[in-house]
mmCIF file of C-alpha atoms in Angstrom:
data_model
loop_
_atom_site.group_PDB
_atom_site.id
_atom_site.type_symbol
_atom_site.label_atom_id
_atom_site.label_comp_id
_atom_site.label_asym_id
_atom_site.label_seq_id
_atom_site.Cartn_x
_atom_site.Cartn_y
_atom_site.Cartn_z
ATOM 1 C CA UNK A 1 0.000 0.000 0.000
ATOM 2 C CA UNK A 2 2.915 2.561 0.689
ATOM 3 C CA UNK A 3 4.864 1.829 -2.290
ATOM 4 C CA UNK A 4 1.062 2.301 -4.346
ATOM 5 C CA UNK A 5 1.010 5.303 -2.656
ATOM 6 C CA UNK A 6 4.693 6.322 -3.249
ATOM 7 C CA UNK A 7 4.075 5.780 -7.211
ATOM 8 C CA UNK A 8 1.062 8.180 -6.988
ATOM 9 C CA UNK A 9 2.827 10.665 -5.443
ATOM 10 C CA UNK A 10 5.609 10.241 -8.140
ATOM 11 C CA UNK A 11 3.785 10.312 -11.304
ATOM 12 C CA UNK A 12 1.840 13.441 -9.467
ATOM 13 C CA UNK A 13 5.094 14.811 -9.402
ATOM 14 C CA UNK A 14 5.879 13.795 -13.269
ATOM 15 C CA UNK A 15 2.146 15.319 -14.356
ATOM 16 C CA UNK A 16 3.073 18.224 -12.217
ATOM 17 C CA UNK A 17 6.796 18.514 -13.868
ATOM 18 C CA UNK A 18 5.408 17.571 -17.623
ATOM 19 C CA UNK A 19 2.535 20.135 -17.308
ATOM 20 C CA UNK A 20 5.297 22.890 -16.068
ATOM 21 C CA UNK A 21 7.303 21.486 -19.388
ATOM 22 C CA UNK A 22 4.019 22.331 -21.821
ATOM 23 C CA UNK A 23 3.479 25.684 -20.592
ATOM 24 C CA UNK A 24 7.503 26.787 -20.775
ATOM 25 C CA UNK A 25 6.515 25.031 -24.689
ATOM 26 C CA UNK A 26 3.811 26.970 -24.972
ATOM 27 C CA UNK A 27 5.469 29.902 -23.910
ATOM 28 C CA UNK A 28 8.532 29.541 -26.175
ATOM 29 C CA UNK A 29 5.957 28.774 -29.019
ATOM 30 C CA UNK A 30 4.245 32.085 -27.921
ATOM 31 C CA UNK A 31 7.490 33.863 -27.794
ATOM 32 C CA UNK A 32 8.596 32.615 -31.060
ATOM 33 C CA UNK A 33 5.443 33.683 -33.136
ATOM 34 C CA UNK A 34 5.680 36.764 -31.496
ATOM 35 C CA UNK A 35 9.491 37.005 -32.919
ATOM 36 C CA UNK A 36 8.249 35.931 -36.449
ATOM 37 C CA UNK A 37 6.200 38.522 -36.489
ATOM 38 C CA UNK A 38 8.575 41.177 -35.549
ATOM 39 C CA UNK A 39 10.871 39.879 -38.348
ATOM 40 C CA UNK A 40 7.797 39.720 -40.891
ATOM 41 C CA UNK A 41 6.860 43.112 -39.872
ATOM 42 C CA UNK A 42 10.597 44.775 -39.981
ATOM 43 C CA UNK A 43 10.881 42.994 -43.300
ATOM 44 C CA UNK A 44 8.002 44.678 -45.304
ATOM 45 C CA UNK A 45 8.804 48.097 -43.298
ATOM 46 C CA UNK A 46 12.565 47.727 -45.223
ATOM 47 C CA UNK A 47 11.253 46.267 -48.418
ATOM 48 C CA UNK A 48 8.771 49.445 -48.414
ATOM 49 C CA UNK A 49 12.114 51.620 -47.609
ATOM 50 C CA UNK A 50 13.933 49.730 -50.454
ATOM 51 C CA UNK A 51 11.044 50.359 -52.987
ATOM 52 C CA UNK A 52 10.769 53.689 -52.395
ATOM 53 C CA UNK A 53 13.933 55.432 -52.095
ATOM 54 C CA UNK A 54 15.625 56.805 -55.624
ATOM 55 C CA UNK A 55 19.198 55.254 -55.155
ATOM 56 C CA UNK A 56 20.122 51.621 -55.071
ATOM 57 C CA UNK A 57 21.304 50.628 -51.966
ATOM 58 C CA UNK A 58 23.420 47.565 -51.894
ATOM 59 C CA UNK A 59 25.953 45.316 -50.125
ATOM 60 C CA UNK A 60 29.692 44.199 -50.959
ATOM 61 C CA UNK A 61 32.219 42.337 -49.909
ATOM 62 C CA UNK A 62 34.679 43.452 -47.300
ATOM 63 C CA UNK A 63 37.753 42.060 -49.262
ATOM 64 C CA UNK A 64 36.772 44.111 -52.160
ATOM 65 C CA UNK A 65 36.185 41.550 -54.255
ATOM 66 C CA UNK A 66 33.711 41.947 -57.901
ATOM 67 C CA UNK A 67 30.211 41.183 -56.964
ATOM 68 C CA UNK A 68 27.542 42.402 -54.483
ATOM 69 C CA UNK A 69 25.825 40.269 -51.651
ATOM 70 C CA UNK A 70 22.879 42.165 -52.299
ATOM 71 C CA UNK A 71 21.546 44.615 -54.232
ATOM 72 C CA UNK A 72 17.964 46.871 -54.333
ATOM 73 C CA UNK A 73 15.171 46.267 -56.898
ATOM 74 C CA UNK A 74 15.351 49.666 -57.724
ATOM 75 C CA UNK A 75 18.869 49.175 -59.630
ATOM 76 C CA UNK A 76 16.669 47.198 -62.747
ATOM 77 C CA UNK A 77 14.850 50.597 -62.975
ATOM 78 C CA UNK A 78 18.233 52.448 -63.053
ATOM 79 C CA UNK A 79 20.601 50.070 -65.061
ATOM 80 C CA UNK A 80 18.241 48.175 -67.024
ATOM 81 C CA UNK A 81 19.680 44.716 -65.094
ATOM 82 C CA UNK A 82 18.219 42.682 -62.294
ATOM 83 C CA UNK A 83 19.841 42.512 -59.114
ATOM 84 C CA UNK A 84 19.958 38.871 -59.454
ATOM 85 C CA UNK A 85 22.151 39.202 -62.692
ATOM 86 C CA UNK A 86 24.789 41.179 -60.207
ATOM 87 C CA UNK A 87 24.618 38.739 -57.541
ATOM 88 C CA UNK A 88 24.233 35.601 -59.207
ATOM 89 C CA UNK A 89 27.747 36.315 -61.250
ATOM 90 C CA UNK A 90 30.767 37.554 -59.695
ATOM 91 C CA UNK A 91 32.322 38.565 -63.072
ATOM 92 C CA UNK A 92 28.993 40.836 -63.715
ATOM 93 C CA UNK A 93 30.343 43.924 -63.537
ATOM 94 C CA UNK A 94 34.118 42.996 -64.883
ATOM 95 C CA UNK A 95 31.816 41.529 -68.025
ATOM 96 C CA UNK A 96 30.512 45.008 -68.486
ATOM 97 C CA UNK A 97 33.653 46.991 -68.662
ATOM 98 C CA UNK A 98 35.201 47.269 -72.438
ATOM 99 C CA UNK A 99 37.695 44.727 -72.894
ATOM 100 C CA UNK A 100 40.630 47.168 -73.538
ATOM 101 C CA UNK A 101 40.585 48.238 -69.683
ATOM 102 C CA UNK A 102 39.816 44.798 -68.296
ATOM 103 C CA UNK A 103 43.509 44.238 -67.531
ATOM 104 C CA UNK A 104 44.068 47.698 -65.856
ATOM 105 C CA UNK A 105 41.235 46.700 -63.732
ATOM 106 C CA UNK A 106 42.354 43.254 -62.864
ATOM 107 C CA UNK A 107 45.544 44.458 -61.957
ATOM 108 C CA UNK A 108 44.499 47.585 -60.096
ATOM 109 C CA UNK A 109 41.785 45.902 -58.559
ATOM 110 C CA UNK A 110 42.727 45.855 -54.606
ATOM 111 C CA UNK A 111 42.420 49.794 -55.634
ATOM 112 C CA UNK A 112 39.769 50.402 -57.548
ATOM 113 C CA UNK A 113 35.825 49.800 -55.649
ATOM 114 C CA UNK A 114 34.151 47.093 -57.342
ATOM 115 C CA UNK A 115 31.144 48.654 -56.854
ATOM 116 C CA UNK A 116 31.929 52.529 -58.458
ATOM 117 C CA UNK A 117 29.619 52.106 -61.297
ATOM 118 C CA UNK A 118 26.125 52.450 -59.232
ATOM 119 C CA UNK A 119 27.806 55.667 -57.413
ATOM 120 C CA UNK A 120 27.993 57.157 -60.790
ATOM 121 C CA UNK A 121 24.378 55.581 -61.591
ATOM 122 C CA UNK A 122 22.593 57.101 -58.471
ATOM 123 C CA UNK A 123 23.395 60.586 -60.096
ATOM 124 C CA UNK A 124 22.523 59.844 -63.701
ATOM 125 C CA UNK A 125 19.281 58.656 -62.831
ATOM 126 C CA UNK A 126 18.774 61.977 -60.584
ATOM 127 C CA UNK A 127 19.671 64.076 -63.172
ATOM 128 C CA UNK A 128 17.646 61.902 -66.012
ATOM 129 C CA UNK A 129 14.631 62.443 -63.909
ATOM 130 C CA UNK A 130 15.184 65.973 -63.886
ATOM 131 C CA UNK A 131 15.928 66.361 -67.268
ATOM 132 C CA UNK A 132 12.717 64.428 -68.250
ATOM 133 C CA UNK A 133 10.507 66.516 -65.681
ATOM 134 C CA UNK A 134 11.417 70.330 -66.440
ATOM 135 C CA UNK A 135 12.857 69.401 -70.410
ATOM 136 C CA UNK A 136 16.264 70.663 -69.183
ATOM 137 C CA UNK A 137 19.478 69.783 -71.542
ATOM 138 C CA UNK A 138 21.644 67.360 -70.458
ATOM 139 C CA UNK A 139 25.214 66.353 -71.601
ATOM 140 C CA UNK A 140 27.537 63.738 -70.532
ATOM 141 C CA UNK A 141 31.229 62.782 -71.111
ATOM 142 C CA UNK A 142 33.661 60.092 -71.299
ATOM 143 C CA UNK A 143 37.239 60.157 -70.777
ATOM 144 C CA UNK A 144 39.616 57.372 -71.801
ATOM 145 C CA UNK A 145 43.577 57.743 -71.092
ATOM 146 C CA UNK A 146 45.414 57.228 -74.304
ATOM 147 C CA UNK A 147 47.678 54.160 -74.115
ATOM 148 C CA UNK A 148 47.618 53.987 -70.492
ATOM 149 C CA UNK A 149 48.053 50.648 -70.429
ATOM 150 C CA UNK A 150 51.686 50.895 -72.503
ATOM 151 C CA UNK A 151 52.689 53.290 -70.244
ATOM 152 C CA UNK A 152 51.902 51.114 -67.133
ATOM 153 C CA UNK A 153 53.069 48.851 -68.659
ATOM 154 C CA UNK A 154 56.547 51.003 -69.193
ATOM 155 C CA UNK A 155 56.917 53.202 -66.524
ATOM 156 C CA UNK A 156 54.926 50.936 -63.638
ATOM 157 C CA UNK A 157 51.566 51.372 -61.439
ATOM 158 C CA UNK A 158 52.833 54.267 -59.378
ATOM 159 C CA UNK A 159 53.634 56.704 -62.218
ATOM 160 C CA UNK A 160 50.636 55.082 -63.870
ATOM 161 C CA UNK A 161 48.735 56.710 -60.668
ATOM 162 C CA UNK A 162 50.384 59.910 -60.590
ATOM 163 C CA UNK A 163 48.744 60.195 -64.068
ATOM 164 C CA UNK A 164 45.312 59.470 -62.733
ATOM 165 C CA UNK A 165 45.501 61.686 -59.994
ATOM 166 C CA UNK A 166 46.397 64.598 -62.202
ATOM 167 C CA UNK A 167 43.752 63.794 -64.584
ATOM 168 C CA UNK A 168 41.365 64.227 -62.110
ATOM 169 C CA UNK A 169 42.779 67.327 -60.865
ATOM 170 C CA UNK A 170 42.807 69.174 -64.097
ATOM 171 C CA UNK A 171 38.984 68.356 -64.478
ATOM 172 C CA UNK A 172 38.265 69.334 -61.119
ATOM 173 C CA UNK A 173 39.430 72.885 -62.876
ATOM 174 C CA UNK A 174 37.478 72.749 -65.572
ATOM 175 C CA UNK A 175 34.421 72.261 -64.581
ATOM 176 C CA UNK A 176 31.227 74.417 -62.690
ATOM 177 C CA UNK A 177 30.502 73.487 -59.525
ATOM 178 C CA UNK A 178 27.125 71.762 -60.905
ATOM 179 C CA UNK A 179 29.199 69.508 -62.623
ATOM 180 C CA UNK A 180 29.836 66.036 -61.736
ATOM 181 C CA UNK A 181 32.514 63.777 -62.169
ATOM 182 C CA UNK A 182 33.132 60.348 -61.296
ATOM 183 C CA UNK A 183 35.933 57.422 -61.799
ATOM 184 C CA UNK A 184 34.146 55.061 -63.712
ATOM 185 C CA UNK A 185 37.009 52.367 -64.333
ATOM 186 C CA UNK A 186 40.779 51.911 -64.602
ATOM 187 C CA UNK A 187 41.490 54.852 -66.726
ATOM 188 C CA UNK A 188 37.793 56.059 -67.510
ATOM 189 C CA UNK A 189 36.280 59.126 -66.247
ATOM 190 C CA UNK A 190 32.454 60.212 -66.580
ATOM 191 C CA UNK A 191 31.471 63.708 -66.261
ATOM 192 C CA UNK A 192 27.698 65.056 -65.907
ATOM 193 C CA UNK A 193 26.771 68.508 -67.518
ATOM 194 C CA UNK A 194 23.492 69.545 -65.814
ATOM 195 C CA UNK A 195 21.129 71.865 -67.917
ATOM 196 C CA UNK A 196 24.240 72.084 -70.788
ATOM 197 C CA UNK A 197 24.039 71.423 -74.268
ATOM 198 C CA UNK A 198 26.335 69.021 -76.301
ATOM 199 C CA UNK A 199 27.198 72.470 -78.138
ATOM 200 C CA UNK A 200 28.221 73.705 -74.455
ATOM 201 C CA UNK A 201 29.857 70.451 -73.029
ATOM 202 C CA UNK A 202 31.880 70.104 -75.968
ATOM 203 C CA UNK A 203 33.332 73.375 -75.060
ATOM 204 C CA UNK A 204 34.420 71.846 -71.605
ATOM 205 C CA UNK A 205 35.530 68.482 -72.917
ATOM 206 C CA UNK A 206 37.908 70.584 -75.313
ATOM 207 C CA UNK A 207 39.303 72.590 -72.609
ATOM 208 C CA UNK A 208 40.084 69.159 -70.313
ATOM 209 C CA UNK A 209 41.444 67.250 -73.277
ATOM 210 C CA UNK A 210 44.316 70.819 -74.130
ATOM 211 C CA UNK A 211 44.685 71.468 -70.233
ATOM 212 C CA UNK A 212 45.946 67.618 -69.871
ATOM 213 C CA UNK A 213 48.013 67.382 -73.228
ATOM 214 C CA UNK A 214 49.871 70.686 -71.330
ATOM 215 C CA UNK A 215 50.751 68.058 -68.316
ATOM 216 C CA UNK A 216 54.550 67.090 -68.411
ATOM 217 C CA UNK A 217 54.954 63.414 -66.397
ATOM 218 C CA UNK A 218 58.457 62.525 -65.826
ATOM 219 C CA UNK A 219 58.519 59.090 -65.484
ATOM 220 C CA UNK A 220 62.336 59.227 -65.805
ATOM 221 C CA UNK A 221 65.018 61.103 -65.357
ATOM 222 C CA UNK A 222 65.619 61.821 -68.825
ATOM 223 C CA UNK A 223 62.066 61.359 -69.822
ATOM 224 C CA UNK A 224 59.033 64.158 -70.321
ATOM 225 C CA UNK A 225 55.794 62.571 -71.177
ATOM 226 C CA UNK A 226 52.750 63.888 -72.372
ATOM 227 C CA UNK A 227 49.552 61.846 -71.867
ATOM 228 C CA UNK A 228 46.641 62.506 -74.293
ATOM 229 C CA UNK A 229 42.617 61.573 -73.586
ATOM 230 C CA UNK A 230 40.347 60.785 -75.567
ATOM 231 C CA UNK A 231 36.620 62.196 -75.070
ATOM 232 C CA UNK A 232 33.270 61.419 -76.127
ATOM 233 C CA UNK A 233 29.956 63.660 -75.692
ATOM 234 C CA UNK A 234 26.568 63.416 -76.306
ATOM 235 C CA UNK A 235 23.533 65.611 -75.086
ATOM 236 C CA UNK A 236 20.484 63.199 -73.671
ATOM 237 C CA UNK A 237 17.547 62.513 -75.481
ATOM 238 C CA UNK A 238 13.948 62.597 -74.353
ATOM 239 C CA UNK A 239 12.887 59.325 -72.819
ATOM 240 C CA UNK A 240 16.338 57.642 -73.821
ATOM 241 C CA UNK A 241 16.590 54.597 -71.778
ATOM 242 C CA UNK A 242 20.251 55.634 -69.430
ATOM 243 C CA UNK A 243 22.207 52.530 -70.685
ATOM 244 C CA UNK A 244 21.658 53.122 -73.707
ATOM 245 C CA UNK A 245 22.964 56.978 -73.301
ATOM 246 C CA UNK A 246 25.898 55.525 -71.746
ATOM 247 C CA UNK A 247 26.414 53.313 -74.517
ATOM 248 C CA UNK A 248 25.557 55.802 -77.243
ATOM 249 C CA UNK A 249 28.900 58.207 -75.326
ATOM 250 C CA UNK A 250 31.059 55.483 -74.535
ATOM 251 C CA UNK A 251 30.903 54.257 -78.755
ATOM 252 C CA UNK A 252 31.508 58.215 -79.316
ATOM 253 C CA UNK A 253 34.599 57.499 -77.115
ATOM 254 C CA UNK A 254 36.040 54.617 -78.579
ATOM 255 C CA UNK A 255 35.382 56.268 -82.367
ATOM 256 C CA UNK A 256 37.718 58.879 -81.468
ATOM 257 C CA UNK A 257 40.061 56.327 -80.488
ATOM 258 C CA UNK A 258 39.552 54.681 -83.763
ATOM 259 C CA UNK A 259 40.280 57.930 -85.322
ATOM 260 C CA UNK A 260 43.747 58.899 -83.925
ATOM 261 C CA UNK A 261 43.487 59.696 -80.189
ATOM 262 C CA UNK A 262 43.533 62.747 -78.239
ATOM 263 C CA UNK A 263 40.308 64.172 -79.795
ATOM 264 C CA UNK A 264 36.544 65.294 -78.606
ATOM 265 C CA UNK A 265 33.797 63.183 -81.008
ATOM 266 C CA UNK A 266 30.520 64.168 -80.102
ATOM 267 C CA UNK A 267 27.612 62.830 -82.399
#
């Protein structure tokens, strides 16, 4: 009779313990939905943040690596490409830069951002929208070192830098303080003319490409170089998708290449 009683007492004690058990369940269930919900809510209060905002917001690697982690919607409306096409290939961006500066990139690419082309993108699309809203003139150039890779190739990555850096100093003279310039690759440089005409921004691409070709480099001792650039312009037109007005300067670009260097071609 006392041990009957003893394994009341302990499966009393096993009820007691099991129904403590379910309700710290229950509680952790409770606890968990209400954490789902958090999440759930937090998430459609960023995707709503995402969706709305005008620039592309996106994540890269810390090693500096090509490719992004993630990337906005908004960059299909901006670029013309989904984000899954940047994140899905690493070489996405590399693919897209014209095969004379790949290997200037690959080499230089611990220093150059992978990532420098939506920076550049952000502002186009600002300025697109405004041209398309108020029927403002817009022009934008492209500037392409002449041989740069020959003379990295000569005179090494430092000179090669010195070059860059004094590039970008000699626009920063030559242009308004509306203007807008940006590195857009290894030896590339884009430059946005708010509410100026190709007439007008061919004017300031012809006063970058003489102030540069004034630049002495002395790579060596012996040695004074002059660099030359080569410049393409085009003014925006109405409802021209942006890639395509990218494309349509960086061809005018390459054509002066094609026909001798150191020249402005504008459409």
């Amino acid at each position: 009779m006392k041990d009957q009683s003893k394994t009341k007492q302990v499966l009393i004690q096993e009820l007691v313990s099991l129904r403590h058990r379910i309700s710290e369940l229950e509680r952790s269930e409770s606890e968990r939905k209400r954490v789902d919900k958090q999440i759930l809510a937090a998430h459609e209060r960023l995707q709503y943040l995402l969706s709305s905002t005008a620039v592309v917001i996106y994540a890269a690697k810390p090693s500096g690596e090509y490719g992004a982690t993630f990337i906005s919607e908004n960059v299909a409306r901006m670029v013309g490409y989904n984000p899954e096409e940047f994140i899905r290939d690493s070489n996405f961006w590399f693919d897209h830069i014209h095969p004379e500066d790949q290997p200037i990139i690959s080499e230089e690419a611990p220093k150059i951002a992978a990532l420098q082309f939506p920076h550049f993108y952000v502002q186009l699309k600002i300025e697109w929208d405004r041209s398309n809203r108020y029927e403002q003139p817009l022009t934008l150039l492209l500037l392409d070192l002449d041989n740069f890779k020959t003379f990295n190739d000569t005179y090494g990555h430092v000179e090669g830098d010195q070059v860059l850096r004094r590039l970008g100093q000699v626009v920063k003279r030559c242009l308004r303080e509306t203007d807008l310039a940006y590195r857009y690759g290894g030896e590339e440089f884009t430059i946005l003319l708010p509410m100026t005409t190709s007439a007008d921004g061919a004017v300031t691409a012809e006063r970058i490409r003489t102030e540069f070709k004034k630049e002495h480099f002395f790579p060596a001792s012996d040695q004074d170089v002059h660099v030359t650039v080569s410049i393409g312009i085009a003014q925006y037109k109405p409802q021209e998708e942006m890639k395509v007005f990218v494309h349509r300067v960086d061809q005018l670009m390459y054509q002066g290449k094609k026909n001798g260097k150191d020249r402005v071609c504008a459409e």
